[in-house]
CSV table of N, CA and C in Angstrom, one decimal:
chain,number,residue,atom,x,y,z
A,1,MET,N,-79.0,-104.1,92.6
A,1,MET,CA,-80.5,-103.9,92.7
A,1,MET,C,-81.1,-105.3,92.6
A,2,SER,N,-82.2,-105.5,93.3
A,2,SER,CA,-82.9,-106.7,93.2
A,2,SER,C,-83.7,-106.7,91.9
A,3,ARG,N,-84.0,-107.9,91.4
A,3,ARG,CA,-84.6,-108.0,90.1
A,3,ARG,C,-86.1,-107.5,90.2
A,4,ASN,N,-86.6,-107.4,91.4
A,4,ASN,CA,-88.0,-106.9,91.5
A,4,ASN,C,-88.0,-105.5,92.0
A,5,ALA,N,-87.0,-104.7,91.8
A,5,ALA,CA,-86.9,-103.3,92.2
A,5,ALA,C,-88.0,-102.5,91.4
A,6,THR,N,-88.6,-101.5,92.1
A,6,THR,CA,-89.6,-100.7,91.5
A,6,THR,C,-88.8,-99.6,90.6
A,7,GLU,N,-89.6,-99.0,89.8
A,7,GLU,CA,-89.0,-97.9,88.9
A,7,GLU,C,-88.5,-96.8,89.8
A,8,GLU,N,-89.2,-96.5,90.9
A,8,GLU,CA,-88.7,-95.4,91.8
A,8,GLU,C,-87.5,-95.8,92.5
A,9,GLN,N,-87.3,-97.0,92.9
A,9,GLN,CA,-86.1,-97.5,93.5
A,9,GLN,C,-84.9,-97.4,92.5
A,10,ILE,N,-85.2,-97.8,91.3
A,10,ILE,CA,-84.1,-97.7,90.3
A,10,ILE,C,-83.7,-96.3,90.0
A,11,ARG,N,-84.7,-95.4,89.9
A,11,ARG,CA,-84.4,-94.0,89.7
A,11,ARG,C,-83.6,-93.4,90.9
A,12,GLN,N,-84.0,-93.7,92.1
A,12,GLN,CA,-83.2,-93.2,93.3
A,12,GLN,C,-81.8,-93.7,93.3
A,13,ARG,N,-81.6,-95.0,93.0
A,13,ARG,CA,-80.2,-95.6,93.0
A,13,ARG,C,-79.4,-95.0,91.8
A,14,PHE,N,-80.0,-94.7,90.7
A,14,PHE,CA,-79.3,-94.1,89.6
A,14,PHE,C,-78.8,-92.7,90.0
A,15,ARG,N,-79.7,-91.9,90.6
A,15,ARG,CA,-79.3,-90.6,91.1
A,15,ARG,C,-78.1,-90.7,92.0
A,16,GLU,N,-78.2,-91.6,93.0
A,16,GLU,CA,-77.1,-91.8,93.9
A,16,GLU,C,-75.7,-92.1,93.2
A,17,LEU,N,-75.8,-93.1,92.3
A,17,LEU,CA,-74.6,-93.5,91.6
A,17,LEU,C,-74.1,-92.4,90.6
A,18,ALA,N,-75.1,-91.7,90.0
A,18,ALA,CA,-74.7,-90.6,89.1
A,18,ALA,C,-73.9,-89.5,89.9
A,19,ARG,N,-74.4,-89.2,91.1
A,19,ARG,CA,-73.7,-88.1,91.9
A,19,ARG,C,-72.3,-88.6,92.3
A,20,GLN,N,-72.2,-89.9,92.7
A,20,GLN,CA,-70.9,-90.4,93.1
A,20,GLN,C,-69.9,-90.6,92.0
A,21,ARG,N,-70.4,-91.0,90.8
A,21,ARG,CA,-69.5,-91.4,89.7
A,21,ARG,C,-69.5,-90.4,88.6
A,22,HIS,N,-70.1,-89.2,88.7
A,22,HIS,CA,-70.1,-88.2,87.7
A,22,HIS,C,-68.6,-87.8,87.3
A,23,PRO,N,-68.3,-87.8,86.0
A,23,PRO,CA,-66.9,-87.5,85.6
A,23,PRO,C,-66.4,-86.2,86.0
A,24,ASP,N,-67.2,-85.2,86.2
A,24,ASP,CA,-66.8,-83.9,86.6
A,24,ASP,C,-66.2,-83.9,88.0
A,25,ARG,N,-66.4,-84.9,88.8
A,25,ARG,CA,-65.8,-85.0,90.1
A,25,ARG,C,-64.4,-85.5,90.1
A,26,PHE,N,-63.9,-85.9,89.0
A,26,PHE,CA,-62.6,-86.6,88.9
A,26,PHE,C,-61.6,-85.9,88.0
A,27,GLN,N,-60.4,-86.3,88.0
A,27,GLN,CA,-59.4,-85.7,87.1
A,27,GLN,C,-58.4,-86.9,86.6
A,28,GLY,N,-57.8,-86.6,85.5
A,28,GLY,CA,-56.8,-87.6,85.0
A,28,GLY,C,-57.4,-88.9,84.6
A,29,ALA,N,-56.7,-90.0,85.0
A,29,ALA,CA,-57.1,-91.4,84.7
A,29,ALA,C,-58.4,-91.7,85.4
A,30,ASP,N,-58.6,-91.1,86.6
A,30,ASP,CA,-59.8,-91.4,87.4
A,30,ASP,C,-61.0,-90.9,86.6
A,31,LYS,N,-60.8,-89.7,85.9
A,31,LYS,CA,-61.9,-89.1,85.2
A,31,LYS,C,-62.3,-90.0,84.0
A,32,VAL,N,-61.3,-90.6,83.3
A,32,VAL,CA,-61.6,-91.5,82.2
A,32,VAL,C,-62.4,-92.7,82.7
A,33,ARG,N,-61.9,-93.3,83.8
A,33,ARG,CA,-62.6,-94.4,84.4
A,33,ARG,C,-64.0,-94.1,84.8
A,34,ALA,N,-64.2,-92.9,85.4
A,34,ALA,CA,-65.5,-92.4,85.8
A,34,ALA,C,-66.4,-92.2,84.6
A,35,GLU,N,-65.9,-91.7,83.5
A,35,GLU,CA,-66.7,-91.5,82.3
A,35,GLU,C,-67.3,-92.9,81.8
A,36,VAL,N,-66.4,-93.9,81.8
A,36,VAL,CA,-66.9,-95.2,81.3
A,36,VAL,C,-67.9,-95.7,82.3
A,37,GLU,N,-67.7,-95.6,83.6
A,37,GLU,CA,-68.6,-96.1,84.6
A,37,GLU,C,-69.9,-95.3,84.5
A,38,PHE,N,-69.9,-94.0,84.3
A,38,PHE,CA,-71.1,-93.2,84.2
A,38,PHE,C,-71.9,-93.6,83.0
A,39,GLN,N,-71.2,-93.9,81.8
A,39,GLN,CA,-71.9,-94.4,80.6
A,39,GLN,C,-72.6,-95.8,80.9
A,40,GLU,N,-71.9,-96.6,81.7
A,40,GLU,CA,-72.5,-97.9,82.0
A,40,GLU,C,-73.7,-97.8,82.9
A,41,ILE,N,-73.6,-96.9,83.9
A,41,ILE,CA,-74.7,-96.6,84.8
A,41,ILE,C,-75.9,-96.1,84.0
A,42,THR,N,-75.7,-95.2,83.1
A,42,THR,CA,-76.7,-94.6,82.3
A,42,THR,C,-77.4,-95.6,81.4
A,43,GLN,N,-76.6,-96.4,80.8
A,43,GLN,CA,-77.1,-97.5,79.9
A,43,GLN,C,-78.0,-98.5,80.7
A,44,ALA,N,-77.5,-98.9,81.9
A,44,ALA,CA,-78.3,-99.8,82.7
A,44,ALA,C,-79.6,-99.2,83.2
A,45,PHE,N,-79.5,-97.9,83.5
A,45,PHE,CA,-80.8,-97.2,83.9
A,45,PHE,C,-81.8,-97.2,82.8
A,46,ASN,N,-81.3,-96.9,81.6
A,46,ASN,CA,-82.2,-96.8,80.4
A,46,ASN,C,-82.8,-98.1,80.1
A,47,VAL,N,-82.1,-99.2,80.4
A,47,VAL,CA,-82.7,-100.6,80.2
A,47,VAL,C,-83.7,-100.8,81.2
A,48,LEU,N,-83.4,-100.6,82.5
A,48,LEU,CA,-84.2,-100.9,83.6
A,48,LEU,C,-85.5,-100.1,83.7
A,49,VAL,N,-85.6,-98.9,83.2
A,49,VAL,CA,-86.8,-98.1,83.3
A,49,VAL,C,-87.7,-98.3,82.1
A,50,ASP,N,-87.2,-99.0,81.1
A,50,ASP,CA,-88.1,-99.3,79.9
A,50,ASP,C,-88.6,-100.7,80.1
A,51,PRO,N,-90.0,-100.8,80.3
A,51,PRO,CA,-90.5,-102.1,80.6
A,51,PRO,C,-90.2,-103.2,79.6
A,52,GLU,N,-90.2,-102.9,78.3
A,52,GLU,CA,-89.9,-103.9,77.3
A,52,GLU,C,-88.4,-104.3,77.3
A,53,ARG,N,-87.5,-103.3,77.4
A,53,ARG,CA,-86.1,-103.6,77.5
A,53,ARG,C,-85.8,-104.4,78.7
A,54,ARG,N,-86.4,-104.0,79.8
A,54,ARG,CA,-86.2,-104.7,81.1
A,54,ARG,C,-86.6,-106.2,81.0
A,55,ARG,N,-87.8,-106.4,80.4
A,55,ARG,CA,-88.2,-107.8,80.2
A,55,ARG,C,-87.2,-108.6,79.4
A,56,GLY,N,-86.7,-108.0,78.3
A,56,GLY,CA,-85.7,-108.7,77.5
A,56,GLY,C,-84.4,-108.9,78.3
A,57,HIS,N,-84.0,-107.9,79.1
A,57,HIS,CA,-82.8,-108.1,79.9
A,57,HIS,C,-83.0,-109.2,80.9
A,58,ASP,N,-84.2,-109.3,81.6
A,58,ASP,CA,-84.5,-110.4,82.5
A,58,ASP,C,-84.5,-111.7,81.8
A,59,LEU,N,-85.0,-111.8,80.6
A,59,LEU,CA,-85.0,-113.1,79.9
A,59,LEU,C,-83.6,-113.5,79.6
A,60,GLU,N,-82.8,-112.5,79.2
A,60,GLU,CA,-81.4,-112.8,78.9
A,60,GLU,C,-80.6,-113.3,80.1
A,61,LEU,N,-80.9,-112.6,81.2
A,61,LEU,CA,-80.2,-113.1,82.5
A,61,LEU,C,-80.6,-114.5,82.8
A,62,SER,N,-81.9,-114.8,82.7
A,62,SER,CA,-82.4,-116.1,83.0
A,62,SER,C,-81.7,-117.2,82.1
A,63,ARG,N,-81.6,-116.8,80.8
A,63,ARG,CA,-80.9,-117.7,79.9
A,63,ARG,C,-79.4,-117.9,80.2
A,64,ARG,N,-78.8,-116.9,80.6
A,64,ARG,CA,-77.3,-117.0,81.0
A,64,ARG,C,-77.1,-117.8,82.2
A,65,ASN,N,-78.1,-117.7,83.1
A,65,ASN,CA,-77.9,-118.4,84.4
A,65,ASN,C,-78.4,-119.9,84.3
A,66,GLY,N,-78.7,-120.3,83.0
A,66,GLY,CA,-79.1,-121.7,82.8
A,66,GLY,C,-80.5,-122.0,83.2
A,67,ALA,N,-81.3,-121.0,83.5
A,67,ALA,CA,-82.7,-121.2,83.9
A,67,ALA,C,-83.4,-121.8,82.7
A,68,THR,N,-84.2,-122.9,83.0
A,68,THR,CA,-85.0,-123.5,81.9
A,68,THR,C,-86.3,-122.8,81.9
A,69,GLY,N,-87.0,-123.0,80.8
A,69,GLY,CA,-88.3,-122.4,80.6
A,69,GLY,C,-88.3,-121.1,79.8
A,70,ALA,N,-87.2,-120.6,79.5
A,70,ALA,CA,-87.2,-119.4,78.7
A,70,ALA,C,-87.5,-119.9,77.2
A,71,ASP,N,-88.6,-119.4,76.7
A,71,ASP,CA,-89.0,-119.8,75.3
A,71,ASP,C,-88.1,-119.1,74.3
A,72,PRO,N,-87.3,-119.8,73.5
A,72,PRO,CA,-86.4,-119.2,72.6
A,72,PRO,C,-87.1,-118.4,71.5
A,73,ARG,N,-88.3,-118.8,71.1
A,73,ARG,CA,-89.0,-117.9,70.2
A,73,ARG,C,-89.5,-116.6,70.8
A,74,GLN,N,-89.9,-116.6,72.0
A,74,GLN,CA,-90.3,-115.4,72.7
A,74,GLN,C,-89.0,-114.5,72.9
A,75,LEU,N,-87.9,-115.1,73.3
A,75,LEU,CA,-86.7,-114.3,73.4
A,75,LEU,C,-86.3,-113.7,72.1
A,76,ALA,N,-86.4,-114.5,71.0
A,76,ALA,CA,-86.1,-114.0,69.7
A,76,ALA,C,-87.0,-112.8,69.3
A,77,LYS,N,-88.2,-112.9,69.7
A,77,LYS,CA,-89.2,-111.9,69.4
A,77,LYS,C,-88.8,-110.6,70.1
A,78,ILE,N,-88.4,-110.7,71.3
A,78,ILE,CA,-88.0,-109.5,72.1
A,78,ILE,C,-86.8,-108.9,71.5
A,79,PHE,N,-85.8,-109.7,71.1
A,79,PHE,CA,-84.6,-109.2,70.5
A,79,PHE,C,-84.9,-108.5,69.1
A,80,LEU,N,-85.8,-109.1,68.4
A,80,LEU,CA,-86.3,-108.5,67.1
A,80,LEU,C,-86.9,-107.2,67.3
A,81,GLN,N,-87.7,-107.1,68.3
A,81,GLN,CA,-88.4,-105.8,68.6
A,81,GLN,C,-87.3,-104.7,69.0
A,82,ARG,N,-86.4,-105.1,69.8
A,82,ARG,CA,-85.3,-104.2,70.2
A,82,ARG,C,-84.5,-103.8,69.0
A,83,GLY,N,-84.2,-104.7,68.2
A,83,GLY,CA,-83.4,-104.5,67.0
A,83,GLY,C,-84.1,-103.5,66.0
A,84,ILE,N,-85.4,-103.8,65.8
A,84,ILE,CA,-86.2,-102.9,64.9
A,84,ILE,C,-86.2,-101.5,65.4
A,85,LYS,N,-86.4,-101.3,66.7
A,85,LYS,CA,-86.4,-99.9,67.3
A,85,LYS,C,-85.0,-99.3,67.0
A,86,ALA,N,-83.9,-100.0,67.3
A,86,ALA,CA,-82.6,-99.5,67.1
A,86,ALA,C,-82.3,-99.2,65.7
A,87,TYR,N,-82.8,-100.0,64.8
A,87,TYR,CA,-82.6,-99.8,63.3
A,87,TYR,C,-83.3,-98.5,62.9
A,88,LYS,N,-84.6,-98.3,63.4
A,88,LYS,CA,-85.3,-97.1,63.1
A,88,LYS,C,-84.6,-95.8,63.6
A,89,ASP,N,-83.9,-96.0,64.7
A,89,ASP,CA,-83.2,-94.9,65.3
A,89,ASP,C,-81.8,-94.7,64.7
A,90,LYS,N,-81.6,-95.5,63.7
A,90,LYS,CA,-80.3,-95.5,62.9
A,90,LYS,C,-79.1,-95.9,63.8
A,91,ASN,N,-79.3,-96.7,64.8
A,91,ASN,CA,-78.3,-97.2,65.6
A,91,ASN,C,-78.0,-98.6,65.1
A,92,PHE,N,-77.3,-98.7,64.0
A,92,PHE,CA,-77.1,-100.0,63.3
A,92,PHE,C,-76.3,-101.0,64.1
A,93,PHE,N,-75.4,-100.6,64.9
A,93,PHE,CA,-74.6,-101.5,65.7
A,93,PHE,C,-75.4,-102.2,66.7
A,94,GLU,N,-76.2,-101.4,67.4
A,94,GLU,CA,-77.1,-102.0,68.4
A,94,GLU,C,-78.2,-102.9,67.7
A,95,ALA,N,-78.7,-102.5,66.6
A,95,ALA,CA,-79.7,-103.3,65.8
A,95,ALA,C,-79.1,-104.6,65.4
A,96,ALA,N,-77.8,-104.6,64.9
A,96,ALA,CA,-77.2,-105.8,64.5
A,96,ALA,C,-77.0,-106.7,65.6
A,97,ASP,N,-76.6,-106.2,66.8
A,97,ASP,CA,-76.4,-107.0,68.0
A,97,ASP,C,-77.7,-107.7,68.4
A,98,SER,N,-78.8,-106.9,68.4
A,98,SER,CA,-80.1,-107.5,68.8
A,98,SER,C,-80.5,-108.5,67.8
A,99,PHE,N,-80.4,-108.3,66.5
A,99,PHE,CA,-80.8,-109.3,65.5
A,99,PHE,C,-79.9,-110.5,65.6
A,100,ASP,N,-78.6,-110.3,65.9
A,100,ASP,CA,-77.7,-111.5,66.1
A,100,ASP,C,-78.2,-112.3,67.3
A,101,ARG,N,-78.5,-111.7,68.4
A,101,ARG,CA,-79.0,-112.4,69.5
A,101,ARG,C,-80.3,-113.1,69.2
A,102,ALA,N,-81.2,-112.5,68.4
A,102,ALA,CA,-82.4,-113.2,68.0
A,102,ALA,C,-82.1,-114.4,67.2
A,103,THR,N,-81.1,-114.4,66.3
A,103,THR,CA,-80.7,-115.6,65.5
A,103,THR,C,-80.1,-116.7,66.4
A,104,GLN,N,-79.4,-116.2,67.5
A,104,GLN,CA,-78.9,-117.2,68.4
A,104,GLN,C,-80.0,-117.9,69.2
A,105,ALA,N,-81.0,-117.1,69.6
A,105,ALA,CA,-82.1,-117.7,70.4
A,105,ALA,C,-82.9,-118.6,69.5
A,106,ASP,N,-83.2,-118.2,68.3
A,106,ASP,CA,-84.0,-119.0,67.4
A,106,ASP,C,-83.4,-119.1,66.0
A,107,PRO,N,-82.4,-120.0,65.8
A,107,PRO,CA,-81.7,-120.1,64.5
A,107,PRO,C,-82.6,-120.3,63.3
A,108,GLY,N,-83.8,-120.8,63.5
A,108,GLY,CA,-84.7,-121.0,62.3
A,108,GLY,C,-85.5,-119.8,62.0
A,109,ASN,N,-85.3,-118.7,62.7
A,109,ASN,CA,-86.1,-117.5,62.5
A,109,ASN,C,-85.6,-116.7,61.3
A,110,ALA,N,-86.3,-116.8,60.1
A,110,ALA,CA,-85.8,-116.2,58.9
A,110,ALA,C,-85.9,-114.7,59.0
A,111,GLN,N,-86.9,-114.2,59.7
A,111,GLN,CA,-87.0,-112.7,59.9
A,111,GLN,C,-85.8,-112.1,60.6
A,112,ALA,N,-85.3,-112.8,61.6
A,112,ALA,CA,-84.2,-112.4,62.4
A,112,ALA,C,-83.0,-112.3,61.5
A,113,TRP,N,-82.8,-113.3,60.6
A,113,TRP,CA,-81.6,-113.4,59.7
A,113,TRP,C,-81.7,-112.2,58.7
A,114,HIS,N,-82.9,-112.0,58.2
A,114,HIS,CA,-83.1,-111.0,57.2
A,114,HIS,C,-82.8,-109.6,57.8
A,115,HIS,N,-83.3,-109.3,59.0
A,115,HIS,CA,-83.0,-108.0,59.6
A,115,HIS,C,-81.5,-107.9,60.0
A,116,LEU,N,-80.9,-109.0,60.4
A,116,LEU,CA,-79.5,-108.9,60.7
A,116,LEU,C,-78.7,-108.5,59.4
A,117,ALA,N,-79.0,-109.1,58.3
A,117,ALA,CA,-78.4,-108.8,57.0
A,117,ALA,C,-78.6,-107.3,56.7
A,118,LEU,N,-79.8,-106.8,56.9
A,118,LEU,CA,-80.1,-105.4,56.6
A,118,LEU,C,-79.3,-104.5,57.5
A,119,ALA,N,-79.2,-104.8,58.8
A,119,ALA,CA,-78.5,-103.9,59.7
A,119,ALA,C,-77.0,-104.0,59.3
A,120,CYS,N,-76.4,-105.1,59.0
A,120,CYS,CA,-75.0,-105.2,58.7
A,120,CYS,C,-74.7,-104.5,57.4
A,121,SER,N,-75.6,-104.5,56.5
A,121,SER,CA,-75.4,-103.8,55.2
A,121,SER,C,-75.3,-102.3,55.3
A,122,GLN,N,-75.8,-101.8,56.5
A,122,GLN,CA,-75.8,-100.3,56.7
A,122,GLN,C,-74.4,-99.8,57.2
A,123,HIS,N,-73.5,-100.7,57.5
A,123,HIS,CA,-72.2,-100.4,58.0
A,123,HIS,C,-71.2,-101.0,57.1
A,124,THR,N,-70.6,-100.1,56.2
A,124,THR,CA,-69.7,-100.6,55.2
A,124,THR,C,-68.5,-101.3,55.7
A,125,SER,N,-68.0,-101.0,56.9
A,125,SER,CA,-66.8,-101.7,57.3
A,125,SER,C,-67.2,-103.2,57.7
A,126,TRP,N,-68.5,-103.5,57.8
A,126,TRP,CA,-68.8,-104.9,58.2
A,126,TRP,C,-68.9,-105.7,56.9
A,127,LEU,N,-69.0,-105.1,55.8
A,127,LEU,CA,-69.1,-105.8,54.5
A,127,LEU,C,-67.7,-106.2,54.0
A,128,ASP,N,-67.5,-107.4,53.7
A,128,ASP,CA,-66.2,-107.9,53.2
A,128,ASP,C,-66.3,-108.0,51.7
A,129,ALA,N,-65.9,-107.0,51.0
A,129,ALA,CA,-66.0,-107.0,49.5
A,129,ALA,C,-64.9,-107.8,48.8
A,130,ARG,N,-64.0,-108.3,49.5
A,130,ARG,CA,-62.9,-109.0,48.9
A,130,ARG,C,-63.2,-110.4,48.6
């Protein structure tokens, strides 16, 4: 999809891909691969139809492609917002990932570090008690 695709274009393409790659259409190893692909398609759709998540995704793509002008503080703010939402939804893994990205974008952001620590403390296997 082009980066300036409309929400309706995204929905239409999602429906096409969902019909083609739905796991119920496959058997055996192909079904397992289709399940993974279907989850990826669904996750991409959920990001692209949510304006805030899409904006964050676009900023991340710009950063990965070496585009200059992406404000690290703004990027950290977007990741913080994404992480806070995930934390409230009790999706601590996604929250920790978002907070980690916020700390990478703006290492001096104490709020990002604080939230990262909170998210990590919610998953006991991430704590090293030894």
